[in-house]
Amino acid sequence: MESAYEVAAYALRYWFIAAVLVILIAVIYISYKEYQQKKFVMTEISQFGGYMKIIGGPREFIGDRFGLRENNTIGSDSRCDIVLPDRTVKRNHAVIFQDGDDYYLEPVAKAPTKINGRKAINAHKLKTGDSVSFGDVELRIYFKRTRIEHDN
Amino acid sequence: MIIKRFGAGIILAFMILFLLSGMFLLSFAGGTFNMEAVILGIIFAVFIVAQYNILKGIFKHLERFALLIADFLCIISIVILYRINPDVAQKQLIWILIGNVCMIVAMLVIKRSHDFGKINWIFMILAVGMLGMTLIFASRIGGAKNWINIGPFSFQPSEFAKILFLIVTAYFLSSRDRKRDMWPYFVFTIACVGLLVLSRDLGAALLFAGTFLIVFYVGTGSVGITLGATAAFAGGAFLSYKMFDHVKTRVEVWQDPWATYNDKGYQIVQGLLAIASGGLLGTGLGLGMPEVIPVGTSDYIFAAIAEEFGIIVAIGIIALYLVFIIRGILIAMDARTKFDKLLVFGATAMLSLQSFIIIGGVIKLIPLTGITMPFVSSGGSSMLSAMMQLGIIEGVALKNGEYEEAELEEMGGGVA
């Protein structure tokens, strides 16, 4: 019995070492992966000042979201920042740009654009919750209340 | 735009397997089957699984990796303590359970609090009072006067003063802009360190002074005062080396433990012999002789682990402490207020410094000062204070998680 225990304890040394190493590597690997992903999402989000969500228009687009950066061109052309592939949207339809703390919408070349149901011709200031339509596509705009502050 | 939480089940599974196989092996030690070890192992395994899953379920933003590492250190502690002395292991299990309650309380308090404001003055008086009481009433164990006996219980006030010290540090460094407005904090630090030196608790004095230096530099970025304070503490250390005999003994023993092998160097030599006889792979659980090391269950537990499990596992434990520290620093960097940043950073710095001081002492890298190894050493006070520091880290992690989720939700994302 005594010697059987010795053999078992002697053999189990390897198991204990393996277990500790597996735990160590798993902790490092999983926590690193999770941190990397979190960092990616948070930097992605900190670039945007708000987002637009499609609420009306062709059914397959409803619910799509677009993040808003400092300058956004909107149109059906694939070179635009925010692409709305609809027949009623012009190739270069409008621009949303940031000036100070506020965002403005300006249609390009009198393209059919509405803000809260009223026709827009010049640059107009946007508020959170405004609904905007380009051609037949209707979107709602949300801005962040808080800006993500990084280490000070 | 969704942060996905990665599953950590594999870590938990290996931890539980480690615990159960260790306890099952120990139940056959001594030639007869001993049911007690298996029961203790199963109780602890059930507790760990329940604790992890319940906390993960209630608190969505729990910092799971720091919690798992602390749990694993507790598991190693229970296995090796049961090997050395089953009674100590049973007591330790109870302290771990109480420690978890303390952790949850600390977590909830920190999560709800802002910076404690004026209550910090009470904390300061309380901390100095506890240390002063120790100096007057304490009984002497192993050269240091740091235990207070109340009936059958004995506890170490310096362990609880640590938590108060961390909160006061974070409060003063975050709320005062000019350094000359921080004078009550400087007086408080000097009082704490001085009282600890007078009660001959050198490990704790070193810990407080080191934490002060690190957190002060991080909080203010002032090189001049930090260097000045370092010089002052070095001078104080030199002075106490000249003044106190037992400090001198510690340094002499560190320089050459073999000269006084039969007397003062006995502990260090036995620790070194234990580590050496363990070698790379260890002697095997139950086959070494860790019971010959004096204070083998608390201060010298690292030598016992290195003997029975081998150097590789011992290095693995150091690496786990490092991962714990990195997680703590990441949380401190994510925190939104300066108080939270400094509080988490202080708790992390204190735990890392504490593990460094004792592991360095055991392997004869630095002079040995009696201090416990966080989460591993037996002893109620040290387990409770380590768990409270973990609770501080977790509480700020919960705050961070809530802020992050709010930001994500504004952008239409979320945390899964």
PDB file of C-alpha atoms in Angstrom, chain B residues 258-391:
ATOM      1  CA  TRP B 258      24.820  28.499   6.855  1.00  0.00           C
ATOM      2  CA  ALA B 259      26.930  30.265   9.489  1.00  0.00           C
ATOM      3  CA  THR B 260      24.058  30.111  11.981  1.00  0.00           C
ATOM      4  CA  TYR B 261      22.467  26.937  10.646  1.00  0.00           C
ATOM      5  CA  ASN B 262      21.542  25.551  14.067  1.00  0.00           C
ATOM      6  CA  ASP B 263      20.023  28.742  15.295  1.00  0.00           C
ATOM      7  CA  LYS B 264      18.790  31.747  13.333  1.00  0.00           C
ATOM      8  CA  GLY B 265      19.599  30.574   9.846  1.00  0.00           C
ATOM      9  CA  TYR B 266      17.698  27.316  10.321  1.00  0.00           C
ATOM     10  CA  GLN B 267      14.499  28.471   8.624  1.00  0.00           C
ATOM     11  CA  ILE B 268      16.174  29.872   5.517  1.00  0.00           C
ATOM     12  CA  VAL B 269      18.440  26.842   5.159  1.00  0.00           C
ATOM     13  CA  GLN B 270      15.515  24.444   5.517  1.00  0.00           C
ATOM     14  CA  GLY B 271      13.582  26.434   2.903  1.00  0.00           C
ATOM     15  CA  LEU B 272      16.483  26.336   0.469  1.00  0.00           C
ATOM     16  CA  LEU B 273      17.018  22.620   1.087  1.00  0.00           C
ATOM     17  CA  ALA B 274      13.330  21.983   0.463  1.00  0.00           C
ATOM     18  CA  ILE B 275      13.396  23.846  -2.845  1.00  0.00           C
ATOM     19  CA  ALA B 276      16.597  22.063  -3.864  1.00  0.00           C
ATOM     20  CA  SER B 277      15.344  18.594  -2.962  1.00  0.00           C
ATOM     21  CA  GLY B 278      12.181  19.231  -4.950  1.00  0.00           C
ATOM     22  CA  GLY B 279      14.088  19.991  -8.106  1.00  0.00           C
ATOM     23  CA  LEU B 280      12.450  20.694 -11.422  1.00  0.00           C
ATOM     24  CA  LEU B 281       9.587  18.203 -11.151  1.00  0.00           C
ATOM     25  CA  GLY B 282       9.132  17.979  -7.387  1.00  0.00           C
ATOM     26  CA  THR B 283       9.270  15.024  -5.049  1.00  0.00           C
ATOM     27  CA  GLY B 284       5.632  14.128  -5.571  1.00  0.00           C
ATOM     28  CA  LEU B 285       2.724  15.138  -3.355  1.00  0.00           C
ATOM     29  CA  GLY B 286       3.164  13.591   0.083  1.00  0.00           C
ATOM     30  CA  LEU B 287       6.671  12.303  -0.546  1.00  0.00           C
ATOM     31  CA  GLY B 288       8.692  15.359   0.514  1.00  0.00           C
ATOM     32  CA  MET B 289       9.404  16.645   3.986  1.00  0.00           C
ATOM     33  CA  PRO B 290       7.854  20.128   4.083  1.00  0.00           C
ATOM     34  CA  GLU B 291       6.864  19.674   7.739  1.00  0.00           C
ATOM     35  CA  VAL B 292      10.462  20.268   8.863  1.00  0.00           C
ATOM     36  CA  ILE B 293      10.395  23.883   7.653  1.00  0.00           C
ATOM     37  CA  PRO B 294       9.525  26.271  10.511  1.00  0.00           C
ATOM     38  CA  VAL B 295       6.343  28.295   9.772  1.00  0.00           C
ATOM     39  CA  GLY B 296       5.920  26.059   6.729  1.00  0.00           C
ATOM     40  CA  THR B 297       2.185  26.702   6.558  1.00  0.00           C
ATOM     41  CA  SER B 298       2.225  30.474   6.351  1.00  0.00           C
ATOM     42  CA  ASP B 299       5.352  32.442   5.480  1.00  0.00           C
ATOM     43  CA  TYR B 300       7.294  29.521   4.076  1.00  0.00           C
ATOM     44  CA  ILE B 301       4.491  27.878   2.099  1.00  0.00           C
ATOM     45  CA  PHE B 302       6.245  28.723  -1.153  1.00  0.00           C
ATOM     46  CA  ALA B 303       9.155  26.464  -0.207  1.00  0.00           C
ATOM     47  CA  ALA B 304       6.723  23.639   0.601  1.00  0.00           C
ATOM     48  CA  ILE B 305       5.002  24.055  -2.786  1.00  0.00           C
ATOM     49  CA  ALA B 306       8.345  24.151  -4.598  1.00  0.00           C
ATOM     50  CA  GLU B 307       9.427  20.960  -2.837  1.00  0.00           C
ATOM     51  CA  GLU B 308       6.359  18.833  -3.486  1.00  0.00           C
ATOM     52  CA  PHE B 309       5.199  20.189  -6.850  1.00  0.00           C
ATOM     53  CA  GLY B 310       8.549  21.216  -8.294  1.00  0.00           C
ATOM     54  CA  ILE B 311      10.095  24.407  -9.598  1.00  0.00           C
ATOM     55  CA  ILE B 312       7.964  24.416 -12.751  1.00  0.00           C
ATOM     56  CA  VAL B 313       4.750  24.696 -10.749  1.00  0.00           C
ATOM     57  CA  ALA B 314       6.364  27.294  -8.488  1.00  0.00           C
ATOM     58  CA  ILE B 315       7.289  29.391 -11.522  1.00  0.00           C
ATOM     59  CA  GLY B 316       3.758  28.826 -12.829  1.00  0.00           C
ATOM     60  CA  ILE B 317       2.428  30.321  -9.594  1.00  0.00           C
ATOM     61  CA  ILE B 318       4.675  33.367  -9.985  1.00  0.00           C
ATOM     62  CA  ALA B 319       3.428  33.700 -13.567  1.00  0.00           C
ATOM     63  CA  LEU B 320      -0.180  33.526 -12.317  1.00  0.00           C
ATOM     64  CA  TYR B 321       0.580  36.373  -9.903  1.00  0.00           C
ATOM     65  CA  LEU B 322       1.957  38.320 -12.873  1.00  0.00           C
ATOM     66  CA  VAL B 323      -1.196  37.729 -14.922  1.00  0.00           C
ATOM     67  CA  PHE B 324      -3.226  38.854 -11.911  1.00  0.00           C
ATOM     68  CA  ILE B 325      -1.164  42.057 -11.718  1.00  0.00           C
ATOM     69  CA  ILE B 326      -1.585  42.715 -15.438  1.00  0.00           C
ATOM     70  CA  ARG B 327      -5.360  42.274 -15.169  1.00  0.00           C
ATOM     71  CA  GLY B 328      -5.394  44.686 -12.236  1.00  0.00           C
ATOM     72  CA  ILE B 329      -3.402  47.300 -14.141  1.00  0.00           C
ATOM     73  CA  LEU B 330      -5.674  46.978 -17.189  1.00  0.00           C
ATOM     74  CA  ILE B 331      -8.684  47.623 -14.953  1.00  0.00           C
ATOM     75  CA  ALA B 332      -6.920  50.623 -13.432  1.00  0.00           C
ATOM     76  CA  MET B 333      -6.278  51.998 -16.913  1.00  0.00           C
ATOM     77  CA  ASP B 334      -9.912  51.539 -17.901  1.00  0.00           C
ATOM     78  CA  ALA B 335     -11.297  53.191 -14.756  1.00  0.00           C
ATOM     79  CA  ARG B 336     -13.146  56.461 -15.301  1.00  0.00           C
ATOM     80  CA  THR B 337     -12.269  58.462 -12.197  1.00  0.00           C
ATOM     81  CA  LYS B 338      -8.850  59.116 -10.746  1.00  0.00           C
ATOM     82  CA  PHE B 339      -9.946  57.724  -7.373  1.00  0.00           C
ATOM     83  CA  ASP B 340     -10.908  54.393  -8.949  1.00  0.00           C
ATOM     84  CA  LYS B 341      -7.703  54.259 -10.967  1.00  0.00           C
ATOM     85  CA  LEU B 342      -5.514  54.833  -7.941  1.00  0.00           C
ATOM     86  CA  LEU B 343      -7.535  52.536  -5.699  1.00  0.00           C
ATOM     87  CA  VAL B 344      -7.253  49.571  -8.075  1.00  0.00           C
ATOM     88  CA  PHE B 345      -3.662  50.365  -8.850  1.00  0.00           C
ATOM     89  CA  GLY B 346      -2.854  50.553  -5.155  1.00  0.00           C
ATOM     90  CA  ALA B 347      -4.543  47.222  -4.411  1.00  0.00           C
ATOM     91  CA  THR B 348      -2.686  45.582  -7.295  1.00  0.00           C
ATOM     92  CA  ALA B 349       0.637  47.140  -6.343  1.00  0.00           C
ATOM     93  CA  MET B 350       0.209  46.031  -2.737  1.00  0.00           C
ATOM     94  CA  LEU B 351      -0.602  42.426  -3.656  1.00  0.00           C
ATOM     95  CA  SER B 352       2.270  42.229  -6.127  1.00  0.00           C
ATOM     96  CA  LEU B 353       4.726  43.801  -3.710  1.00  0.00           C
ATOM     97  CA  GLN B 354       3.581  41.437  -0.972  1.00  0.00           C
ATOM     98  CA  SER B 355       4.063  38.336  -3.110  1.00  0.00           C
ATOM     99  CA  PHE B 356       7.425  39.655  -4.305  1.00  0.00           C
ATOM    100  CA  ILE B 357       8.668  40.357  -0.774  1.00  0.00           C
ATOM    101  CA  ILE B 358       7.803  36.916   0.543  1.00  0.00           C
ATOM    102  CA  ILE B 359       8.835  34.867  -2.506  1.00  0.00           C
ATOM    103  CA  GLY B 360      12.046  36.873  -2.758  1.00  0.00           C
ATOM    104  CA  GLY B 361      12.658  36.251   0.946  1.00  0.00           C
ATOM    105  CA  VAL B 362      12.055  32.512   0.668  1.00  0.00           C
ATOM    106  CA  ILE B 363      14.397  32.046  -2.281  1.00  0.00           C
ATOM    107  CA  LYS B 364      16.999  34.266  -0.523  1.00  0.00           C
ATOM    108  CA  LEU B 365      16.879  37.022  -3.115  1.00  0.00           C
ATOM    109  CA  ILE B 366      16.228  39.716  -0.489  1.00  0.00           C
ATOM    110  CA  PRO B 367      16.391  39.593   3.329  1.00  0.00           C
ATOM    111  CA  LEU B 368      13.473  37.666   4.746  1.00  0.00           C
ATOM    112  CA  THR B 369      10.730  39.702   6.365  1.00  0.00           C
ATOM    113  CA  GLY B 370       7.810  37.881   7.880  1.00  0.00           C
ATOM    114  CA  ILE B 371       4.811  38.504   5.676  1.00  0.00           C
ATOM    115  CA  THR B 372       2.158  36.221   4.223  1.00  0.00           C
ATOM    116  CA  MET B 373       1.795  35.112   0.625  1.00  0.00           C
ATOM    117  CA  PRO B 374      -1.542  36.501  -0.608  1.00  0.00           C
ATOM    118  CA  PHE B 375      -4.276  33.852  -1.123  1.00  0.00           C
ATOM    119  CA  VAL B 376      -1.869  30.979  -0.384  1.00  0.00           C
ATOM    120  CA  SER B 377      -0.556  31.319   3.181  1.00  0.00           C
ATOM    121  CA  SER B 378      -2.673  29.985   5.987  1.00  0.00           C
ATOM    122  CA  GLY B 379      -4.108  32.576   8.305  1.00  0.00           C
ATOM    123  CA  GLY B 380      -7.431  34.319   8.575  1.00  0.00           C
ATOM    124  CA  SER B 381      -6.390  37.975   8.647  1.00  0.00           C
ATOM    125  CA  SER B 382      -4.191  37.709   5.590  1.00  0.00           C
ATOM    126  CA  MET B 383      -6.822  35.760   3.637  1.00  0.00           C
ATOM    127  CA  LEU B 384      -9.512  38.309   4.491  1.00  0.00           C
ATOM    128  CA  SER B 385      -7.380  41.282   3.515  1.00  0.00           C
ATOM    129  CA  ALA B 386      -6.264  39.663   0.246  1.00  0.00           C
ATOM    130  CA  MET B 387      -9.893  38.869  -0.556  1.00  0.00           C
ATOM    131  CA  MET B 388     -10.918  42.453   0.229  1.00  0.00           C
ATOM    132  CA  GLN B 389      -8.243  43.723  -2.140  1.00  0.00           C
ATOM    133  CA  LEU B 390      -9.613  41.370  -4.780  1.00  0.00           C
ATOM    134  CA  GLY B 391     -13.064  42.797  -3.972  1.00  0.00           C
TER     135      GLY B 391
END
